[in-house]
Coordinates of C-alpha atoms in Angstrom, one line a residue:
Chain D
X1 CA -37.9 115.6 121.5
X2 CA -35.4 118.1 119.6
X3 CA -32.9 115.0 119.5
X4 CA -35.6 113.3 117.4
X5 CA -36.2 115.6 115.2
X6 CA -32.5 116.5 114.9
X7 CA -32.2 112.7 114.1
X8 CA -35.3 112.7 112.0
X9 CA -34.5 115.0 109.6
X10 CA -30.8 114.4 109.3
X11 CA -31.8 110.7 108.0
X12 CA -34.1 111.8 105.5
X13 CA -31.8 114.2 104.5
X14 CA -29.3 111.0 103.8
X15 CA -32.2 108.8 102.2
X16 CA -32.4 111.5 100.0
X17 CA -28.3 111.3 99.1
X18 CA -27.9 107.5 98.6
X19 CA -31.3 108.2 96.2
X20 CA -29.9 110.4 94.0
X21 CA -27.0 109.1 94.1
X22 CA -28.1 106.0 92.8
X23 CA -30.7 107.1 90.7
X24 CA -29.6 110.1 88.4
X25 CA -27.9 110.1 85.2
X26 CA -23.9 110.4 85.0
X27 CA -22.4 112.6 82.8
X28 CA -21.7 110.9 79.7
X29 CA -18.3 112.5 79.5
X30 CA -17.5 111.0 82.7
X31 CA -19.1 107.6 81.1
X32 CA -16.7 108.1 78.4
X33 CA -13.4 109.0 79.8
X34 CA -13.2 106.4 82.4
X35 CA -14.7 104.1 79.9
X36 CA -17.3 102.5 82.3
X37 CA -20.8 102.1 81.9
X38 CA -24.1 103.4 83.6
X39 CA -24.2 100.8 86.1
X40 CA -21.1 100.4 86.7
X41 CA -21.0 104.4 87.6
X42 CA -23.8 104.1 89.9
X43 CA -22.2 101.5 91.8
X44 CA -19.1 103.1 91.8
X45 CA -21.1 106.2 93.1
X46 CA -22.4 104.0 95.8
X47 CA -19.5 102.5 96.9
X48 CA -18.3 105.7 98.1
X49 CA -21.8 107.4 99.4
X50 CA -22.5 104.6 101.3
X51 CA -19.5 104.6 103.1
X52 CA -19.9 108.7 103.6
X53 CA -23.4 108.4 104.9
X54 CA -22.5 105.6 107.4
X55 CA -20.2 108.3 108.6
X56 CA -22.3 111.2 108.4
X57 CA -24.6 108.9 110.8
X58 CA -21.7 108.6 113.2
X59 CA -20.8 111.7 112.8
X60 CA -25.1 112.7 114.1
X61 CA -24.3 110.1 116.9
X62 CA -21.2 112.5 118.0
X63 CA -22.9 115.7 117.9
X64 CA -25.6 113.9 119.3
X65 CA -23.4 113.2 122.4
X66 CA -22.0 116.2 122.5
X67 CA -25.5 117.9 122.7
X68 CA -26.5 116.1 125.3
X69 CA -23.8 117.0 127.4
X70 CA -23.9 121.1 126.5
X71 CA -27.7 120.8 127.8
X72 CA -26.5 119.1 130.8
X73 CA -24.2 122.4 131.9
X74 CA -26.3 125.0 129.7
X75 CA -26.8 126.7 133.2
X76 CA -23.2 126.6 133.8
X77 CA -20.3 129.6 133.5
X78 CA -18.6 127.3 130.5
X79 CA -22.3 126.3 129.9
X80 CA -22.9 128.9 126.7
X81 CA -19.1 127.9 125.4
X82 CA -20.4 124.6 124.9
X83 CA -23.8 125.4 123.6
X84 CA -21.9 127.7 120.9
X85 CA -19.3 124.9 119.6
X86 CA -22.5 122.3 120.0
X87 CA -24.5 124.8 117.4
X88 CA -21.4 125.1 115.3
X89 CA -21.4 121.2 115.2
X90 CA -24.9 121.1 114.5
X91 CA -24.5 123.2 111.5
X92 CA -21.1 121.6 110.3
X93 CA -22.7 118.2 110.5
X94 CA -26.4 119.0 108.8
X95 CA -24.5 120.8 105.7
X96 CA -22.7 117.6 105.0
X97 CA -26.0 115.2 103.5
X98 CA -27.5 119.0 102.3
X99 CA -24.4 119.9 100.3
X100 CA -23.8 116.5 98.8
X101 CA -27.8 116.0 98.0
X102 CA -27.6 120.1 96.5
X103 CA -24.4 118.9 94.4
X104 CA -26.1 115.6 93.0
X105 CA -28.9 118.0 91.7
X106 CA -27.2 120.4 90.3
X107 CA -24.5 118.5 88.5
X108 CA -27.5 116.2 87.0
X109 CA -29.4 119.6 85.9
X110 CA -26.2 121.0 83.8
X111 CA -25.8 118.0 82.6
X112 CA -29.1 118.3 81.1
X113 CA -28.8 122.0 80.4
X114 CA -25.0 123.6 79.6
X115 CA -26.6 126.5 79.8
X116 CA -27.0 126.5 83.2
X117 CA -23.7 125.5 84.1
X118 CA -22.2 128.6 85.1
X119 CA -25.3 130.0 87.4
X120 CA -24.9 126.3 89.2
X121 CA -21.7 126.4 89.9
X122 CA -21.7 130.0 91.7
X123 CA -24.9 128.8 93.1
X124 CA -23.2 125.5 94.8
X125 CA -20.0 127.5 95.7
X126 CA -21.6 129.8 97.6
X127 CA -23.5 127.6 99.1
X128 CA -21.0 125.4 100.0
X129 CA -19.3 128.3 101.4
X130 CA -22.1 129.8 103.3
X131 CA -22.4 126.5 106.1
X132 CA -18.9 126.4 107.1
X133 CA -18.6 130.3 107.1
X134 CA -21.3 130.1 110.1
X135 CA -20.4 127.2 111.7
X136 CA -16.6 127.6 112.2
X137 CA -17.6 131.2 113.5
X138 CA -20.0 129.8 116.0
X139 CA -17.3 127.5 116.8
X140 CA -14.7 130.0 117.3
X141 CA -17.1 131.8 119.4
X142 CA -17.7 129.0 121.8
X143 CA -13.7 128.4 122.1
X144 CA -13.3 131.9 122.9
X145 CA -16.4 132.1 125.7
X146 CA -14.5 129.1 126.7
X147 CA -10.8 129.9 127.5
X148 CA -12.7 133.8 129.0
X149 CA -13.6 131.2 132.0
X150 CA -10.2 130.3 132.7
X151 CA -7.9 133.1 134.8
X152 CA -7.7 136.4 132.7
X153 CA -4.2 135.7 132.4
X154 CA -4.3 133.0 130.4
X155 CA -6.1 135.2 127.4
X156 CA -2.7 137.5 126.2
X157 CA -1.3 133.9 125.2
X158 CA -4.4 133.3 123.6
X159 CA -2.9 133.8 120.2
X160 CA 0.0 131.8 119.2
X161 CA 3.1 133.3 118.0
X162 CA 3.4 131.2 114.8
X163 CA -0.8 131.8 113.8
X164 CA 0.1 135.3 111.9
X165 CA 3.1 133.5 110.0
X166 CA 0.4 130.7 108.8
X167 CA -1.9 132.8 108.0
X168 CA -0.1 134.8 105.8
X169 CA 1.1 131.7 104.1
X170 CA -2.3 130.3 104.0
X171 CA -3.4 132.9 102.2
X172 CA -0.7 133.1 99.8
X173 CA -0.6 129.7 98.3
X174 CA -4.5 129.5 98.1
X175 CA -4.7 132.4 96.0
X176 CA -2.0 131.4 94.3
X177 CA -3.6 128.3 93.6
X178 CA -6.5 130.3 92.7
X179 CA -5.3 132.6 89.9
X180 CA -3.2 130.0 88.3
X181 CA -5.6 127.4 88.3
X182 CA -6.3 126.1 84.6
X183 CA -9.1 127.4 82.9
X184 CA -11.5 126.5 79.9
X185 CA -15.0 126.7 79.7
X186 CA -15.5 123.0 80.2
X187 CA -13.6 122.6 83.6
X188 CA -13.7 126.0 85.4
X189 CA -14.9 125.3 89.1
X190 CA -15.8 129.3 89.9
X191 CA -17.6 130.9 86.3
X192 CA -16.6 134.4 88.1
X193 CA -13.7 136.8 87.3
X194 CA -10.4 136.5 89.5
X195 CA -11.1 139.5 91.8
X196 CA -14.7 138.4 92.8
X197 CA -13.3 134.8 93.7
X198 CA -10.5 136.1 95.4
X199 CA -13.1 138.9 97.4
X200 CA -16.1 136.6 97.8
X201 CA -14.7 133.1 97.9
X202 CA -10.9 133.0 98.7
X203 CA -10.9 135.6 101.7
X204 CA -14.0 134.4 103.1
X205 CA -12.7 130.9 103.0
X206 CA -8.9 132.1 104.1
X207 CA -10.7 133.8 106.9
X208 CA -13.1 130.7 108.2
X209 CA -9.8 128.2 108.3
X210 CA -7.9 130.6 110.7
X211 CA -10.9 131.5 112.9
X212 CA -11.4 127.5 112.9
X213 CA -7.5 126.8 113.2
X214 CA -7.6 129.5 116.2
X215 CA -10.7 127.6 117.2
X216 CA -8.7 124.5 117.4
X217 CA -5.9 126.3 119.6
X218 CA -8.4 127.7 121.9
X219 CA -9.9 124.1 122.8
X220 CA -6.1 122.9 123.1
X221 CA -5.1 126.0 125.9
X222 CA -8.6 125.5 127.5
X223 CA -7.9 121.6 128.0
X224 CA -4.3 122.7 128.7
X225 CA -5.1 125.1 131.5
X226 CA -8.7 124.1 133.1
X227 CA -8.3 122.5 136.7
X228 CA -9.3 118.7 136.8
X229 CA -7.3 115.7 135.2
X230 CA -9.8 113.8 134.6
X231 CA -12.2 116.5 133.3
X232 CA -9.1 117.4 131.0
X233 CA -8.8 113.8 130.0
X234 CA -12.4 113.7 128.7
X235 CA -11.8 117.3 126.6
X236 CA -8.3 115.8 125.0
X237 CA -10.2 113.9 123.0
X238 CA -12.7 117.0 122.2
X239 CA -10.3 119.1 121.3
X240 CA -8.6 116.6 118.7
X241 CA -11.6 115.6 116.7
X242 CA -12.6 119.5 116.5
X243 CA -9.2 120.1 115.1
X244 CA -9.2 117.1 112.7
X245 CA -13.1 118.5 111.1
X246 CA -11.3 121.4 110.9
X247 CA -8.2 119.8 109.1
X248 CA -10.2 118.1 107.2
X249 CA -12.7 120.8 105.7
X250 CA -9.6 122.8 105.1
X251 CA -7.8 120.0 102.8
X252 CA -11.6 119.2 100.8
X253 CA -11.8 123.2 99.8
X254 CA -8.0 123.0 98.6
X255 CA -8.6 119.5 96.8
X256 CA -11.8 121.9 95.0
X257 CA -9.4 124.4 94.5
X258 CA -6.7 122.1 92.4
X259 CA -9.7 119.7 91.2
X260 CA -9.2 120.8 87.8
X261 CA -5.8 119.5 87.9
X262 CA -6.9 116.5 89.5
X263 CA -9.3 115.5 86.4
X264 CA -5.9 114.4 84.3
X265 CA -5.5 111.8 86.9
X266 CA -6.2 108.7 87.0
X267 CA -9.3 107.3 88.8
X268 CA -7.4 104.9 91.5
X269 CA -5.9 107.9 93.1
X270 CA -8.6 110.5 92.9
X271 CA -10.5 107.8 94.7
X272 CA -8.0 106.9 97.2
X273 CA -7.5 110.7 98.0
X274 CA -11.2 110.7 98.6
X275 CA -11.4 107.5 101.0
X276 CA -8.5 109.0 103.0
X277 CA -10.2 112.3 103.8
X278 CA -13.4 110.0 104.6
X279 CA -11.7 108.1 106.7
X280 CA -10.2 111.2 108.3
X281 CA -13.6 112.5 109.1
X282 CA -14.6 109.0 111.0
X283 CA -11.7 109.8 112.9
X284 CA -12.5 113.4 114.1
X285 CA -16.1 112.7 115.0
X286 CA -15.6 109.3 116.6
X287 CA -13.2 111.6 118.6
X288 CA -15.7 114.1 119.5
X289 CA -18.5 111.2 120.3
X290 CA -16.0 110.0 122.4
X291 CA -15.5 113.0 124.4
X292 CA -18.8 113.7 124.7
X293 CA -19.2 110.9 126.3
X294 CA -17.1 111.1 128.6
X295 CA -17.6 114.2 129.6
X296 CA -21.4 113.5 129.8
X297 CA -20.3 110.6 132.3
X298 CA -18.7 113.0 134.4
X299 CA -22.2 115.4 135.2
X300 CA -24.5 111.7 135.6
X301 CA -22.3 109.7 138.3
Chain J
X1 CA -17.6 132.8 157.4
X2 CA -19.6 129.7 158.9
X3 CA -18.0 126.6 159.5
X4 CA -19.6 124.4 157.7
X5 CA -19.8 126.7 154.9
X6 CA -15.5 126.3 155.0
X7 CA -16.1 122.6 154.6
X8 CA -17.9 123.0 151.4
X9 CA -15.4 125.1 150.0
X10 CA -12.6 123.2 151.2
X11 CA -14.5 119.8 149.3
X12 CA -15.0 122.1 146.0
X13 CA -11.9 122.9 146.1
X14 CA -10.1 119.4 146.2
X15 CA -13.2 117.9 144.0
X16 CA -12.0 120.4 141.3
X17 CA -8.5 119.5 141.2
X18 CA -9.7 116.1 139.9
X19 CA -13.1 117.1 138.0
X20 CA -12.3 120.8 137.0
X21 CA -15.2 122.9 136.6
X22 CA -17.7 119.8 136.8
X23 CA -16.4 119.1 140.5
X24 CA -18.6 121.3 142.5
X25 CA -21.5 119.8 140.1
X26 CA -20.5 116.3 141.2
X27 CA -20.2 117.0 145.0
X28 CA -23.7 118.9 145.1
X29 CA -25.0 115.9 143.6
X30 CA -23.4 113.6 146.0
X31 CA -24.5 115.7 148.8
X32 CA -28.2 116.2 148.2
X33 CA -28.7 112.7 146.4
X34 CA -27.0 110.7 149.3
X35 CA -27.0 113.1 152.2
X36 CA -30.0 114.7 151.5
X37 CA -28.7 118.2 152.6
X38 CA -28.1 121.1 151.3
X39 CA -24.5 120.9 150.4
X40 CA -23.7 124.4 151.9
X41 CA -24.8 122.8 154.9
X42 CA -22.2 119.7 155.3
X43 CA -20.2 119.4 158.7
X44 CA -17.4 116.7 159.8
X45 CA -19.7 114.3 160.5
X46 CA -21.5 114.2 157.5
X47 CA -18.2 113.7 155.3
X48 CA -17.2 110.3 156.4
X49 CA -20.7 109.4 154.4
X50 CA -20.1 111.5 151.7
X51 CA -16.4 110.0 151.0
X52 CA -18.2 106.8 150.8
X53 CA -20.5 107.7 147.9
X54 CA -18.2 110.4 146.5
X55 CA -15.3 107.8 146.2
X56 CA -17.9 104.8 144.8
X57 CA -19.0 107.3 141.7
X58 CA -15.5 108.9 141.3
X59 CA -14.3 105.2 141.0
X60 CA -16.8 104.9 137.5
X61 CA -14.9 108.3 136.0
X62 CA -11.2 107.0 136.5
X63 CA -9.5 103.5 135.5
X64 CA -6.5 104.3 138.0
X65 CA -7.1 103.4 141.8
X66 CA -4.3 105.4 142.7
X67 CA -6.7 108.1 141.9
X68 CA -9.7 107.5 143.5
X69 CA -7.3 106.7 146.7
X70 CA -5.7 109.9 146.8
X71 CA -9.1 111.9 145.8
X72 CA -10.9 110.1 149.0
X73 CA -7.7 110.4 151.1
X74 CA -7.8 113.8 150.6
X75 CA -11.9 114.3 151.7
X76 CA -11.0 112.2 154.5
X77 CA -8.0 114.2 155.7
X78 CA -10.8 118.0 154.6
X79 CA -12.3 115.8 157.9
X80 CA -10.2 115.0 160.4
X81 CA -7.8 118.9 160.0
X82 CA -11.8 120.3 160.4
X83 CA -12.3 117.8 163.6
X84 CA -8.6 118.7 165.2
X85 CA -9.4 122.4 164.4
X86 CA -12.9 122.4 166.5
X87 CA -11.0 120.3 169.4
X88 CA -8.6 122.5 169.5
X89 CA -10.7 125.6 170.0
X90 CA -9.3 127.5 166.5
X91 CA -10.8 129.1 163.8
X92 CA -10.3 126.9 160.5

């Protein structure tokens, strides 16, 4: 019944996407600088959200799997360790039609109105921020309740030795990116003074990639260490597509970051940038759907 | 600690080394939904018939036959060290 629903609403959320997308006005600056017309900026627009929702859809019939399954051993001792990285999923894949739907809107309303440019665009970040923020924790949290049911050993080398050193540098080029980001009132991405990016954005975000990239390790150690080859066979491929999403939503906020830079390109390789980190996403879920269900095979025979 | 009881763990045990924390999920299922026991309650006898289902459905999770041959080899042999142990008048 919840899988319906689950479904239910994530397609209308979709219908809604491809419908704005193909309905509201472009900027005519856009219109102008890439000297195309209306139509042909619609179509554009479709050709690349109709290849993202057919993903997002794949991406439902992943988590979909992978729900399935974390019912299956909710009454388990790794049981709530699934559950947690399923929620985490759940959230991850929901914001993706609700962020892109949020973003249509809004860009279409400043458009409209200049004025509201600025209280938009701190609106969508932190929005954009918020999703992520809760389900990369939740998915941290169910990697962590995960490796606590292998040997207590196993925990003092659940840190790796090279995860401060990336961190730090992590940390350092994205604010760097940050504060020397060009700015003018027609292309700045944030509308907020330096420190209250840096507080509210930057180190939230900072923070979020290396619970997610620990997230990540966590899978890897747990399909490392657990007993059972061909229960670890079925989790490779769980572990990989968790840390490719997790790649991946990590390499979309730095292209936001730099987008500003990005404008002065051409449109051939903004686009091509685009269609690889799309592509990139099929990958990840289609390797989570696929350890889903396998894993799911293994609790039916 | 009951015989029997020995047997179960001693099939956990080696079900796990293929099937991790999902093997004692998949024997219990092979036990109650074949055997019809409870699965605490499997003896020597009773594993002959359980390697025969356990080995059909752990031959759909695994591609490799050396697999499934050294996973029922292994129940089989859980059998016969119970059987010489009981002939032999020891404690397993």
């Amino acid at each position: 019944m919840r899988k319906k629903l689950y479904s239910c609403v994530f397609i209308v959320l979709a219908v809604i996407y491809v419908i704005l997308t193909a309905t509201l006005p472009t900027d005519p600056e856009v219109l102008r600088r890439y000297q195309i017309s209306q139509q042909n900026a619609h179509l554009l627009t479709l050709t690349l959200a109709i290849p993202m929702v057919l993903i997002w859809l794949f991406a439902l019939y992943g988590y979909l799997k992978f729900y399935d399954y974390s019912l299956t051993i909710r009454q388990s001792r790794e049981g709530r360790g699934f559950n947690r990285l399923s929620r985490g999923l759940m959230v991850l894949i929901f914001s993706l039609p609700f962020v892109a739907s949020m973003s249509s809107v809004f860009t279409y309303i400043s458009n409209r109105n200049h004025s509201l440019l600025p209280t938009l665009t701190i609106t969508r970040n932190y929005i954009s921020l918020l999703f992520p923020f809760i389900a990369f924790l939740l998915i941290a949290n169910g990697a962590e309740l995960l490796i606590k049911t292998l040997r207590p050993k196993t925990l003092h080398q659940a840190i790796p030795k090279f995860g401060l050193v990336a961190c730090i540098i992590l940390s350092s080029v994205y604010t760097w990116l940050i504060t020397t980001r060009p700015v003018s009132s027609a292309n700045d991405i944030y509308y907020l003074p330096t420190v209250l990016i840096l507080t509210t954005l930057a180190i939230p975000y900072v923070f979020i990639w290396c619970r997610g990239a620990l997230a990540a390790y966590h899978l890897y150690m747990y399909k490392s260490k657990v007993k059972g080859k061909i229960y670890r066979e079925a989790l490779n491929s769980l572990a990989l597509g968790m840390g490719t999403i997790i790649l991946l939503s990590i390499m979309l906020q730095l292209l936001v970051t730099v987008s500003a830079r990005l404008t002065k390109l051409n449109l051939s390789p903004l686009l091509s940038l685009i269609y690889l980190l799309v592509a990139l996403t099929a990958i990840g879920y289609g390797l989570i759907a696929r350890g889903a269900k396998k894993l799911k095979q293994i609790e039916e025979v | 600690m009951p015989k029997s009881l020995k047997i179960y763990d001693q099939a956990v045990r080696i079900s796990e080394e293929y099937l991790g924390p999902a093997g004692e999920r998949f024997l219990r299922r092979q036990i109650s939904t074949h055997l019809g026991i409870e699965p605490e309650s499997i003896s020597e006898k009773d594993m002959y018939k359980l390697v025969d289902w356990a080995s059909l459905a752990f031959a759909l999770l695994t591609s490799d036959p050396r697999e499934v041959e050294s996973f029922t080899n292994n129940l089989l042999l859980l059998s016969t060290k119970q059987k010489a142990q009981r002939l032999h008048g020891t404690a397993a």
